[in-house]
Short mmCIF file of C-alpha atoms and ligand atoms in Angstrom, two decimals:
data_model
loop_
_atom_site.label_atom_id
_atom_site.label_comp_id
_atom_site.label_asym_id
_atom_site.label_seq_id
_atom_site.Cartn_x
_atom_site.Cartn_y
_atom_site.Cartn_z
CA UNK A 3 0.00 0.00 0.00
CA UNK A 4 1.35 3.51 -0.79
CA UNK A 5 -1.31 5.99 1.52
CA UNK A 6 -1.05 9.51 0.87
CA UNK A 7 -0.27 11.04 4.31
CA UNK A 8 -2.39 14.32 4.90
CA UNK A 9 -1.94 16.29 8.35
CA UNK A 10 -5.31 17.57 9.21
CA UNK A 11 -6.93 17.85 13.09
CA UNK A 12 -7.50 14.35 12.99
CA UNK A 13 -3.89 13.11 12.47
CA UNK A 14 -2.72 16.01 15.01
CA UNK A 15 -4.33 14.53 17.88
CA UNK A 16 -3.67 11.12 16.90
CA UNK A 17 -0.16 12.19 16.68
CA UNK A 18 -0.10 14.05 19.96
CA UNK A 19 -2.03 10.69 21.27
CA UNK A 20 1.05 8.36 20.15
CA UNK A 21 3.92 10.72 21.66
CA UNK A 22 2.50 10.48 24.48
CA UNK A 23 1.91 6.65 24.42
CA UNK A 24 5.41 5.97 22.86
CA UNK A 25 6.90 7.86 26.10
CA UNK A 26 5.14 5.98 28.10
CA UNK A 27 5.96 2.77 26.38
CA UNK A 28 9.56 2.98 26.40
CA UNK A 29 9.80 5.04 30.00
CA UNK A 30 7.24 2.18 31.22
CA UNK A 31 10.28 -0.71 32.00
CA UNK A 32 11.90 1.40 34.34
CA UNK A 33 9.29 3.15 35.97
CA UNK A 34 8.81 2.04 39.65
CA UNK A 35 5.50 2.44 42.23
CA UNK A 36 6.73 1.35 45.92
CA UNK A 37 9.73 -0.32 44.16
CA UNK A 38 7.92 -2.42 41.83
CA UNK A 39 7.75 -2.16 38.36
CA UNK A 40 5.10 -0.14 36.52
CA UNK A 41 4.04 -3.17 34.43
CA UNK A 42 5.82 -6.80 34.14
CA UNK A 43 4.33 -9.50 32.25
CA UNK A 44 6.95 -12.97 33.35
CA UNK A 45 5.38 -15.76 32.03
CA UNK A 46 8.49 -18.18 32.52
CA UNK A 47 9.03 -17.24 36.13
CA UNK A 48 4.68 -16.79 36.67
CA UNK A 49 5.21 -13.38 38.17
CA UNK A 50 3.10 -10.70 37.24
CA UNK A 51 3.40 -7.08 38.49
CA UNK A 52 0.48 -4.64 37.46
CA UNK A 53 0.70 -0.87 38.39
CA UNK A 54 3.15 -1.54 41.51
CA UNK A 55 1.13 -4.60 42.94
CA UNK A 56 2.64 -8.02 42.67
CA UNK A 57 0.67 -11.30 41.14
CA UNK A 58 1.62 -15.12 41.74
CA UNK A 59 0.39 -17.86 40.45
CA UNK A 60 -1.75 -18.58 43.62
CA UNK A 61 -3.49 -14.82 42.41
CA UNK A 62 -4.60 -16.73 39.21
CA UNK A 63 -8.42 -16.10 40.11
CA UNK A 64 -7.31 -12.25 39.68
CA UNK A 65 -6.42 -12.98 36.18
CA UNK A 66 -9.37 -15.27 35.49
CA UNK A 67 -11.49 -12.04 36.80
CA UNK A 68 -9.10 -9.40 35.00
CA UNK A 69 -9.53 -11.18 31.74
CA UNK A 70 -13.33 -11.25 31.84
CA UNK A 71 -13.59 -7.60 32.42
CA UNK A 72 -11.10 -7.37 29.36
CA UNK A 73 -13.81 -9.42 27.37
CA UNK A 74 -16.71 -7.60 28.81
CA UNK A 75 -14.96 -4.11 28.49
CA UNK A 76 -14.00 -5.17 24.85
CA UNK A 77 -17.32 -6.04 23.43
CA UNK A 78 -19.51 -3.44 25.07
CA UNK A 79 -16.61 -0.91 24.08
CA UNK A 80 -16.79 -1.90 20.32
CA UNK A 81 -20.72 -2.21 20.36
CA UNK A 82 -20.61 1.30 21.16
CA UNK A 83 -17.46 2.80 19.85
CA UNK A 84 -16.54 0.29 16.96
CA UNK A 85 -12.94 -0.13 16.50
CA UNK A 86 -12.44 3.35 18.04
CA UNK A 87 -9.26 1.57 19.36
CA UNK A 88 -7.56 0.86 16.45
CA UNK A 89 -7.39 3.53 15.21
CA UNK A 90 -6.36 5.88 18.19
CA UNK A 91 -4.22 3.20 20.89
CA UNK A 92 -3.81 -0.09 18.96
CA UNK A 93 0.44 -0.50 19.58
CA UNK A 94 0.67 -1.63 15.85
CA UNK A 95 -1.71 1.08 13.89
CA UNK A 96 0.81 3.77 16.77
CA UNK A 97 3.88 2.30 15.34
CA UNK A 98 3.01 1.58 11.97
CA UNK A 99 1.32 4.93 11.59
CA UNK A 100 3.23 7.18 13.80
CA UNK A 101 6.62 5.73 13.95
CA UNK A 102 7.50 3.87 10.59
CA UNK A 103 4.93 5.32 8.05
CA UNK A 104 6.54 8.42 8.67
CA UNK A 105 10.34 7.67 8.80
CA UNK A 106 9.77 6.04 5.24
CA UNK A 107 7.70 9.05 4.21
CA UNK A 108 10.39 11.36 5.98
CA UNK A 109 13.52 8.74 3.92
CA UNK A 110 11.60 7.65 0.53
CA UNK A 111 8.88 11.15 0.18
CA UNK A 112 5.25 10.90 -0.28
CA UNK A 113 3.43 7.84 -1.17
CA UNK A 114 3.61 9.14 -5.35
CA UNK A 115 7.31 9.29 -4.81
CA UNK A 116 8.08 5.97 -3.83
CA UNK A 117 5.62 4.19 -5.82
CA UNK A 118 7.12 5.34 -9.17
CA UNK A 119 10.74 4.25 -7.42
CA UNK A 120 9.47 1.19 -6.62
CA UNK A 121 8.06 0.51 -9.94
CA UNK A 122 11.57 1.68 -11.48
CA UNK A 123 14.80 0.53 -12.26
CA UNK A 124 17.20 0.05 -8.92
CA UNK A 125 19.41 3.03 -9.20
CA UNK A 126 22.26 4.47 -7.17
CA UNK A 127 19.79 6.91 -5.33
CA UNK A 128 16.66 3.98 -4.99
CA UNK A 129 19.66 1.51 -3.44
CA UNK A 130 20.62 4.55 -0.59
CA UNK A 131 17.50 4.94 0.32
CA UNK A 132 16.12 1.60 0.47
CA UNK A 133 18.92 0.59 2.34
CA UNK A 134 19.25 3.49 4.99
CA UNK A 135 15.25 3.02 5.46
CA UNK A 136 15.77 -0.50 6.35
CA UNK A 137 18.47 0.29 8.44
CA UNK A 138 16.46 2.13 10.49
CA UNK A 139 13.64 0.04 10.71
CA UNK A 140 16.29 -2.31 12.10
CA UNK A 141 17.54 0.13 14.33
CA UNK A 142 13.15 0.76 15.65
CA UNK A 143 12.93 -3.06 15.59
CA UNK A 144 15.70 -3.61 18.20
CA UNK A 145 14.74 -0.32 20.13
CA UNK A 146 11.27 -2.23 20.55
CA UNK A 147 12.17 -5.79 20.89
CA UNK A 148 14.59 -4.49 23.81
CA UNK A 149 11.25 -2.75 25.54
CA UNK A 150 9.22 -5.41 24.92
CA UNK A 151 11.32 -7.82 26.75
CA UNK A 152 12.28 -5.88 29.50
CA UNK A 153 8.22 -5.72 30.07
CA UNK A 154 8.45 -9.86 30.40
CA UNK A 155 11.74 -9.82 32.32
CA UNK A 156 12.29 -6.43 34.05
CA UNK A 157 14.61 -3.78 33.47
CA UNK A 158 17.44 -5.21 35.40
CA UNK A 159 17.61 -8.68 33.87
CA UNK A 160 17.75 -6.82 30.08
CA UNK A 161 20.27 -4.50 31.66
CA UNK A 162 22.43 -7.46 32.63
CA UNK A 163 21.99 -9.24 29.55
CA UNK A 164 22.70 -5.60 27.38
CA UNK A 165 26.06 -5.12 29.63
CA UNK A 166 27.43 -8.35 30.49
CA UNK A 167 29.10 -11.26 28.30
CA UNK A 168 26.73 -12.99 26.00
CA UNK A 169 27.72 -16.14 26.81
CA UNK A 170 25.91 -15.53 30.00
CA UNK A 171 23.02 -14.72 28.52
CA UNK A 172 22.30 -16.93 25.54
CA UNK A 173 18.87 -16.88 25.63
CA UNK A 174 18.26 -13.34 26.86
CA UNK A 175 20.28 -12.44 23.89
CA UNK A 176 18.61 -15.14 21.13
CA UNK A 177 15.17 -13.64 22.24
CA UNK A 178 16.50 -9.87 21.65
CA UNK A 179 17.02 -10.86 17.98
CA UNK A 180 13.85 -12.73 17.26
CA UNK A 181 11.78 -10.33 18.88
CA UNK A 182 13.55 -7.45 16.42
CA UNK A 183 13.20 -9.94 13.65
CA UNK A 184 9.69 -10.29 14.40
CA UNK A 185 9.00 -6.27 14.59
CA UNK A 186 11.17 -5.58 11.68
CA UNK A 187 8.78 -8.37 9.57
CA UNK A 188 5.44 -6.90 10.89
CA UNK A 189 6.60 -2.81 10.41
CA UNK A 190 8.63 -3.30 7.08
CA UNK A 191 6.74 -6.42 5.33
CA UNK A 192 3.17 -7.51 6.76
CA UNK A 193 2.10 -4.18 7.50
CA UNK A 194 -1.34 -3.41 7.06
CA UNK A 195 -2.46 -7.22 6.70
CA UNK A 196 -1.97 -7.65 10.53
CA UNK A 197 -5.34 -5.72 10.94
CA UNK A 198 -6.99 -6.64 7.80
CA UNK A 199 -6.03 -10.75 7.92
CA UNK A 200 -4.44 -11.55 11.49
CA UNK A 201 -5.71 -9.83 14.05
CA UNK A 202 -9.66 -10.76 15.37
CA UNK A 203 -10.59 -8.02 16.36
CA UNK A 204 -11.87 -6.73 13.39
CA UNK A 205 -13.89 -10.14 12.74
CA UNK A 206 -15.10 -9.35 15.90
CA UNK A 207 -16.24 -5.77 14.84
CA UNK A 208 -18.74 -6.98 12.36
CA UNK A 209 -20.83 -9.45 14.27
CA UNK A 210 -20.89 -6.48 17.37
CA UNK A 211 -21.72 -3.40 15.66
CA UNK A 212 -25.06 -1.95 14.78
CA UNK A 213 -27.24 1.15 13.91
CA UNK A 214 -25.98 2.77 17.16
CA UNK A 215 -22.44 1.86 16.72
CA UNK A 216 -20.05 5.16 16.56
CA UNK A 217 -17.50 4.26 13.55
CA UNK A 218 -15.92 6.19 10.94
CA UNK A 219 -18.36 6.50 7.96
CA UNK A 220 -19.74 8.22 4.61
CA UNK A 221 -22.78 9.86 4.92
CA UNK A 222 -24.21 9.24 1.39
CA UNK A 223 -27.59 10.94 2.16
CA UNK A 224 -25.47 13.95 1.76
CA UNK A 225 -22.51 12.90 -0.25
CA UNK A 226 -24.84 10.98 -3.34
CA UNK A 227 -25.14 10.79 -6.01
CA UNK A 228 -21.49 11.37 -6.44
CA UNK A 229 -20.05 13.35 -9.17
CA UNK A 230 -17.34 15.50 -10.45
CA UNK A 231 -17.70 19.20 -9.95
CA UNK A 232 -18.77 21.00 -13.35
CA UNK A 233 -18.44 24.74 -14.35
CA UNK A 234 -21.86 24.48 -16.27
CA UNK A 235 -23.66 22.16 -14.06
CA UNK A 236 -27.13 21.43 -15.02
CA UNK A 237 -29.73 23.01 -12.43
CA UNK A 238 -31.86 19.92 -12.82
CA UNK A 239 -28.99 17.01 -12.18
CA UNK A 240 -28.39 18.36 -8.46
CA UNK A 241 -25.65 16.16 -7.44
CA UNK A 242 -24.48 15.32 -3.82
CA UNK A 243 -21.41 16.30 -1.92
CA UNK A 244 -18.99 13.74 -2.73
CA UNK A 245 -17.10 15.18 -5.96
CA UNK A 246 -15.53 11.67 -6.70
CA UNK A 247 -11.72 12.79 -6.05
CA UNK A 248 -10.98 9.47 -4.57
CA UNK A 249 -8.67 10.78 -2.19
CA UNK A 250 -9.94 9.11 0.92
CA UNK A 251 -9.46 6.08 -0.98
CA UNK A 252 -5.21 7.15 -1.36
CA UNK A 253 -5.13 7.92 2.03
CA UNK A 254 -6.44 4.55 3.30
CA UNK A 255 -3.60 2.45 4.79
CA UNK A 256 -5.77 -0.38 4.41
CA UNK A 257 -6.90 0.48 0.80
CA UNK A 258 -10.59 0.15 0.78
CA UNK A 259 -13.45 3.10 -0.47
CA UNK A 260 -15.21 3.67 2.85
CA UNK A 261 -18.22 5.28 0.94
CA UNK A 262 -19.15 1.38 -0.05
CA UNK A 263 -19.99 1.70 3.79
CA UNK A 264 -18.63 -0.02 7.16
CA UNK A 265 -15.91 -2.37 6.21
CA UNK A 266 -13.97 -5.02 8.22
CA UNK A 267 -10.59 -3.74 6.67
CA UNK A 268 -11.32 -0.21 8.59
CA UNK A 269 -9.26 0.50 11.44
CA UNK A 270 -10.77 3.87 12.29
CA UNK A 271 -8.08 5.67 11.57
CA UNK A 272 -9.34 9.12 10.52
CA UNK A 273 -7.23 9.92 7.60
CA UNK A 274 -10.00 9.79 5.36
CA UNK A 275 -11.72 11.92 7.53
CA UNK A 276 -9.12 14.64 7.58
CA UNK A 277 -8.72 14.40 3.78
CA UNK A 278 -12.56 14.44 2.93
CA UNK A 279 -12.43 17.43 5.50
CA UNK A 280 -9.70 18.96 3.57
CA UNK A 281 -11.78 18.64 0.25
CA UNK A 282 -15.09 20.35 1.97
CA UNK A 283 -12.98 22.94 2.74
CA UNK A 284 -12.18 23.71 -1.06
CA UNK A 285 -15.37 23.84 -2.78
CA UNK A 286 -17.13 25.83 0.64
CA UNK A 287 -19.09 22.91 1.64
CA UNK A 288 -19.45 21.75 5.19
CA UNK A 289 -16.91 19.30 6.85
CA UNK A 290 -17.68 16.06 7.92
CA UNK A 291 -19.16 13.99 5.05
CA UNK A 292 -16.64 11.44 6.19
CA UNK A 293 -17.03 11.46 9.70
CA UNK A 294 -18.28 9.60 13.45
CA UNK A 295 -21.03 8.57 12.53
CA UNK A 296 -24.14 5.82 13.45
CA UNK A 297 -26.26 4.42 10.95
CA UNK A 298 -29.26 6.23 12.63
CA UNK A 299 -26.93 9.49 12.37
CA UNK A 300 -27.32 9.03 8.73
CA UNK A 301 -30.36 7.63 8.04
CA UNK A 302 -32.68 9.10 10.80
CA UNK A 303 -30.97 12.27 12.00
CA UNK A 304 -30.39 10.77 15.66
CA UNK A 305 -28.35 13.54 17.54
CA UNK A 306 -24.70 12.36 18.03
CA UNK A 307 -24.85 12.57 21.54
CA UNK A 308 -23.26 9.98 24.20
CA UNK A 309 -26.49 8.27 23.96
CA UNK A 310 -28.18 6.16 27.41
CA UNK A 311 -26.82 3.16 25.76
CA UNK A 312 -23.44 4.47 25.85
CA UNK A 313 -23.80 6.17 29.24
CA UNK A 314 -25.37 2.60 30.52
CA UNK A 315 -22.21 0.51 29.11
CA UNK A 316 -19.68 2.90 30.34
CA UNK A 317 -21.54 2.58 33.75
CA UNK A 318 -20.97 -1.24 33.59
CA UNK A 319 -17.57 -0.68 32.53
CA UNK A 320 -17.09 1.46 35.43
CA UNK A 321 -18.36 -1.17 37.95
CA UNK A 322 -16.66 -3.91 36.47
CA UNK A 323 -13.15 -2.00 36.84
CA UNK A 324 -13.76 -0.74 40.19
CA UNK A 325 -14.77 -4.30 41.43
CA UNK A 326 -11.33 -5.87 40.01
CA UNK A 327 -9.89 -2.74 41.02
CA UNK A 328 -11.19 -3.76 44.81
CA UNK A 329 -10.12 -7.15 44.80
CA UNK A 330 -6.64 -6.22 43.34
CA UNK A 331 -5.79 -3.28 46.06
CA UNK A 332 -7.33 -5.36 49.11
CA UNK A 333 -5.76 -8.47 48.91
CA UNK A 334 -3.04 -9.18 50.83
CA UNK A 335 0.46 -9.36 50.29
CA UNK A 336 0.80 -12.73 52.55
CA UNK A 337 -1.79 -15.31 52.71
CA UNK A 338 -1.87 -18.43 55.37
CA UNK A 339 -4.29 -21.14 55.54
CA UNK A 340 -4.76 -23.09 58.57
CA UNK A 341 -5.85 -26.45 59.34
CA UNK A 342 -6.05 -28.49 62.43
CA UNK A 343 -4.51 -32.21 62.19
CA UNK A 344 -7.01 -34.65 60.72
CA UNK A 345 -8.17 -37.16 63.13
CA UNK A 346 -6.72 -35.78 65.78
CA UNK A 347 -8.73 -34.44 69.16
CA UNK A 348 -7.10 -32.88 71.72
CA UNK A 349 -3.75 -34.10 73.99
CA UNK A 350 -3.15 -33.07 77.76
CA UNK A 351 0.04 -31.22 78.96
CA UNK A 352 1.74 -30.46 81.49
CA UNK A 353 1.29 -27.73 83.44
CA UNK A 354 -2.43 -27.54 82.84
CA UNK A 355 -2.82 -27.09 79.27
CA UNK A 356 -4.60 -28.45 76.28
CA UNK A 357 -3.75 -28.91 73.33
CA UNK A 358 -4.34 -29.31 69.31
CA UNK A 359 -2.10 -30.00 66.47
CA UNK A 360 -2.46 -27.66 63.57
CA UNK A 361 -1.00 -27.19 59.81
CA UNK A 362 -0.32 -23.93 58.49
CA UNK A 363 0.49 -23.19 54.39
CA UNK A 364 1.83 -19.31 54.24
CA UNK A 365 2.47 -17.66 50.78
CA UNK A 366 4.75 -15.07 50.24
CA UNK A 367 3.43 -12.86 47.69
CA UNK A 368 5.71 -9.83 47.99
CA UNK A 369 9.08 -9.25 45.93
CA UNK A 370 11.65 -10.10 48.94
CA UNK A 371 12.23 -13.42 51.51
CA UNK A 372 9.89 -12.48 54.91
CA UNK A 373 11.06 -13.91 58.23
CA UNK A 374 7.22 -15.26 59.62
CA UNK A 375 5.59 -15.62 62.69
CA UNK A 376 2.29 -17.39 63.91
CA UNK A 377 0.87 -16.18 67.18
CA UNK A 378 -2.61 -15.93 69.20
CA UNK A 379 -4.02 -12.69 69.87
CA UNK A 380 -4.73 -13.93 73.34
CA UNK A 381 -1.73 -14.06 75.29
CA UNK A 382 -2.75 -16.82 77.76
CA UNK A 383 -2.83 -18.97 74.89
CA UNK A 384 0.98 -20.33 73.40
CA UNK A 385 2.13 -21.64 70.33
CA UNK A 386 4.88 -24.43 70.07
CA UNK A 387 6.51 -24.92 66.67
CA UNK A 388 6.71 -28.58 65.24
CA UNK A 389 7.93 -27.43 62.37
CA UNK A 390 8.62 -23.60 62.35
CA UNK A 391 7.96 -22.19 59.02
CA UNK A 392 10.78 -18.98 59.31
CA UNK A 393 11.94 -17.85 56.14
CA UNK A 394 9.74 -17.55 52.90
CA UNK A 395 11.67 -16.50 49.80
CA UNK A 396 9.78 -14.11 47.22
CA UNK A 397 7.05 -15.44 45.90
CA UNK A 398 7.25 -18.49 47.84
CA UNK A 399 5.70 -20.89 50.01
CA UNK A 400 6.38 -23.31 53.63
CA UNK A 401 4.38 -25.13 55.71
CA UNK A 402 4.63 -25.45 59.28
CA UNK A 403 3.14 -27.67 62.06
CA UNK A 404 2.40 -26.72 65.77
CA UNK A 405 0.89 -27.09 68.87
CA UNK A 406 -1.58 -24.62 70.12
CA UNK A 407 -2.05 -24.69 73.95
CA UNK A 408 -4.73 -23.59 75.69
CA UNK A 409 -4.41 -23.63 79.96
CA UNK A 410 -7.57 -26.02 80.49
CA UNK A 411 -9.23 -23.58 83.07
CA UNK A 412 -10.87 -21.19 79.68
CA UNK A 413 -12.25 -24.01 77.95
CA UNK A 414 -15.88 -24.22 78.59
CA UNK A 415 -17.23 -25.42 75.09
CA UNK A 416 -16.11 -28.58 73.28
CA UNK A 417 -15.25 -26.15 70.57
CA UNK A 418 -13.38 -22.67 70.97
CA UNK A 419 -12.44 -20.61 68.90
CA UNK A 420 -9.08 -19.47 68.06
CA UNK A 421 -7.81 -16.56 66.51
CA UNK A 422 -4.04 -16.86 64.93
CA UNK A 423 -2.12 -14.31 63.60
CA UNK A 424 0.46 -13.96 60.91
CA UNK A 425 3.37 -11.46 61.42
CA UNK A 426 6.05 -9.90 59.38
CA UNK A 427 8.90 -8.57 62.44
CA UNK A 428 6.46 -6.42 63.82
CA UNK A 429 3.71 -6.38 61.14
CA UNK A 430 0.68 -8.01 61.32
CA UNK A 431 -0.41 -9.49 58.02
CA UNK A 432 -3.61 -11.73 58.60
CA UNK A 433 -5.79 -12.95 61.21
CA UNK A 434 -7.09 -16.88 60.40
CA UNK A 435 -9.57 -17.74 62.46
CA UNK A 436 -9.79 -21.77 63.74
CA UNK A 437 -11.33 -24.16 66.08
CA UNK A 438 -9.64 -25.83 69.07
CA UNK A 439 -11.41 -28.80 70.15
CA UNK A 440 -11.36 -29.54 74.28
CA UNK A 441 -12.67 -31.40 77.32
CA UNK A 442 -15.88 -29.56 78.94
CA UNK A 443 -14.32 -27.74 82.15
CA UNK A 444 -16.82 -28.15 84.61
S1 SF4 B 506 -12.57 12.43 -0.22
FE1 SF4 B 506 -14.69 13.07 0.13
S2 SF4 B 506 -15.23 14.09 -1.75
FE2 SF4 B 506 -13.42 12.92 -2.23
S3 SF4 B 506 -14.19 10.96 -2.97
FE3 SF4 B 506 -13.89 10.72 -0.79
S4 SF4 B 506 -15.88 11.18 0.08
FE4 SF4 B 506 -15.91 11.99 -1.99
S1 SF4 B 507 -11.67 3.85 5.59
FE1 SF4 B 507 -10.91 5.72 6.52
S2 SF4 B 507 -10.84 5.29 8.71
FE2 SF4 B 507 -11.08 3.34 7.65
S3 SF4 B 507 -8.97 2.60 7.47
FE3 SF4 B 507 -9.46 3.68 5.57
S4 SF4 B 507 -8.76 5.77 5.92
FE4 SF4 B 507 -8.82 4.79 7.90
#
């Protein structure tokens, strides 16, 4: 595809859009909340760090619950918005728009340049600059491939592998090249057929969208019947808008003539907007014959307005987030279970006590080892270790066994209850409550 790149308000913001979200993307690695990374995505190691707060495997309900609101959030998003995403925050329309679209416009020219090179012999001048472009696609490629893995391994493991010996970092450095090989392929040969073949989304799109649906569109009640503009028109043949230039069809990175109406191949990405815009403006006729638009827009007038159906899915959107959001921020960082000794009742000891055998599994969930200890909140009541469970490394797990006594003289029930608690040094991560099962004190 050779797309005409126009600059009109359009492009601006989506341009002002991607600097913002290529900052972030390649700032995101080393940014830390509370020490943690911003965003890390381990699959090998299952460790998963989202916005400062650490995930284990044992946190895989989280995901379960974090991909459904993804789905949800997805299809209510598109049956309102269409692929409103694609074109404005989709990582491949931002770099294949923003980043490499315009270093081969800013190497090669405009798309009418470099189609008649292409289609040309290979000179001195079409060698240089075929070359240099690739080059720095290369150059992007590895620039991306490095980000992209420091999101799955953190910034300190790429670091190492960057700065030390690659012979101690085989793999690290194997999966630096594939990944660039990868990016290079997609930026410099697939392109455009990533949204129009490989990705789903857009299958998606045409099974979720309907006469409410927000997407970029023609409106042919204005813009037909089509026609080019004549000095000498006749009075009787009015004609509509659209004056046939078949620009919106150059500017399409995806190639297709959006006035044959919503099409899978659309990504949303405005430029024939800002081009159709840019025509209007010419022959004094108002913007937006390409523009946002629903089907009832078009046919039936409806207000573009952020409709109740809108409001109502943003509102479940809203909830859906906050509820994960909930669960994610109030879990806790340690988790124990506790269960007393199968088959086991109760065993007399000296001194007047009672007690019961217990098992205890803590997880570590945090980012550093944690010295633990299990203790009552009532301090007539004393724990004796079986099997301490000390030191937890990150991310880990022990078990312990012990003995909880109780002096005979509070037991009044067969069952009492028992509160244990779960420290950190001085911090107190969890209360578990239990049963302790005892004579009747009369
Ligand atoms: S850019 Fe506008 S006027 Fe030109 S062909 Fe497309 S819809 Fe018609
Ligand atoms: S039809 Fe318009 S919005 Fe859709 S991909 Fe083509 S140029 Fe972009």
């Amino acid at each position: 595809m050779y797309p005409l790149l126009r600059k009109g308000i359009y492009y601006k913001w989506r341009s002002a859009i991607s600097y913002v979200y290529l900052a972030f993307f390649f700032s995101g690695p080393f940014i830390r909340i509370g020490g943690q990374p911003l965003l890390l995505l381990n699959f090998w190691e299952r460790h998963f760090v989202i916005l400062g707060q650490v995930f284990w495997p044992e946190d895989i309900f989280l995901f379960m619950l974090a991909s459904l609101v993804a789905l949800v959030c997805i299809v209510l998003f598109t049956i309102a918005f269409g692929r409103l995403f694609c074109g404005w925050i989709c990582p491949q329309t931002i770099f294949m728009e923003m980043v490499f679209r315009k270093v081969e416009e800013w190497i090669e020219g405009d798309a009418n340049k470099r189609k008649k090179r292409d289609a040309g012999p290979w000179t001195n001048e079409k060698i240089v600059k075929k070359v240099a472009k690739h080059l720095v696609f290369i150059v992007l490629s590895f620039l991306i491939a490095n980000t992209f893995l420091a999101y799955i391994i953190g910034s300190e493991s790429l670091i190492k592998i960057v700065t030390e010996p690659v012979t101690l970092h085989l793999i690290g450095f194997a999966s630096i090249w594939v990944f660039t090989a990868v990016f290079y392929l997609v930026y410099s040969q697939v392109r455009e057929l990533v949204c129009t073949l490989i990705c789903p989304y857009g299958r998606l799109q045409s099974v979720l969208i309907d006469q409410h649906t927000l997407v970029v569109a023609y409106n042919d009640v204005r813009g037909e019947p089509r026609g080019k503009l004549e000095r000498n028109a006749d009075p009787l043949n009015v004609k509509g808008d659209c004056v046939d230039c078949g620009l919106c069809i150059s500017v399409c990175p995806t190639g297709i003539d959006i006035r044959k109406g919503t099409q899978i191949d659309c990504v949303n990405c405005t430029a024939c907007i800002d081009v159709c815009d840019e025509v209007m403006d010419k022959i004094h006729k108002p913007k937006s014959l390409i523009g946002y638009y629903s089907e009832n827009m078009i046919r039936i007038k409806e207000k573009p307005s952020f409709t109740l159906r809108m409001q109502a899915y943003a509102a479940v959107i809203t909830i859906m987030i906050s509820v994960l959001c909930y669960f994610i921020f109030s879990r806790s960082d340690m988790d124990m279970t506790v269960m007393r000794g199968v088959g086991m009742l109760y065993q007399e000891q000296p001194g007047g006590y009672i007690s019961n055998i217990y098992n205890a599994e803590v997880i570590n969930k945090t980012n550093k080892a944690q010295v633990i200890t299990i203790t009552s909140d009532d301090p007539s009541i004393q724990i004796k270790y079986i099997q301490a469970p000390g030191t937890i490394a990150k991310g880990g797990m022990v078990k312990a066994m012990f003995f909880v006594l109780i002096p005979a003289s509070h037991i009044h029930t067969p069952k009492t209850d028992v509160h244990l608690q779960l420290f950190t040094g001085h911090q107190l991560k969890q209360t578990v409550s239990t049963t302790f099962v005892g004579p009747i004190n009369d």
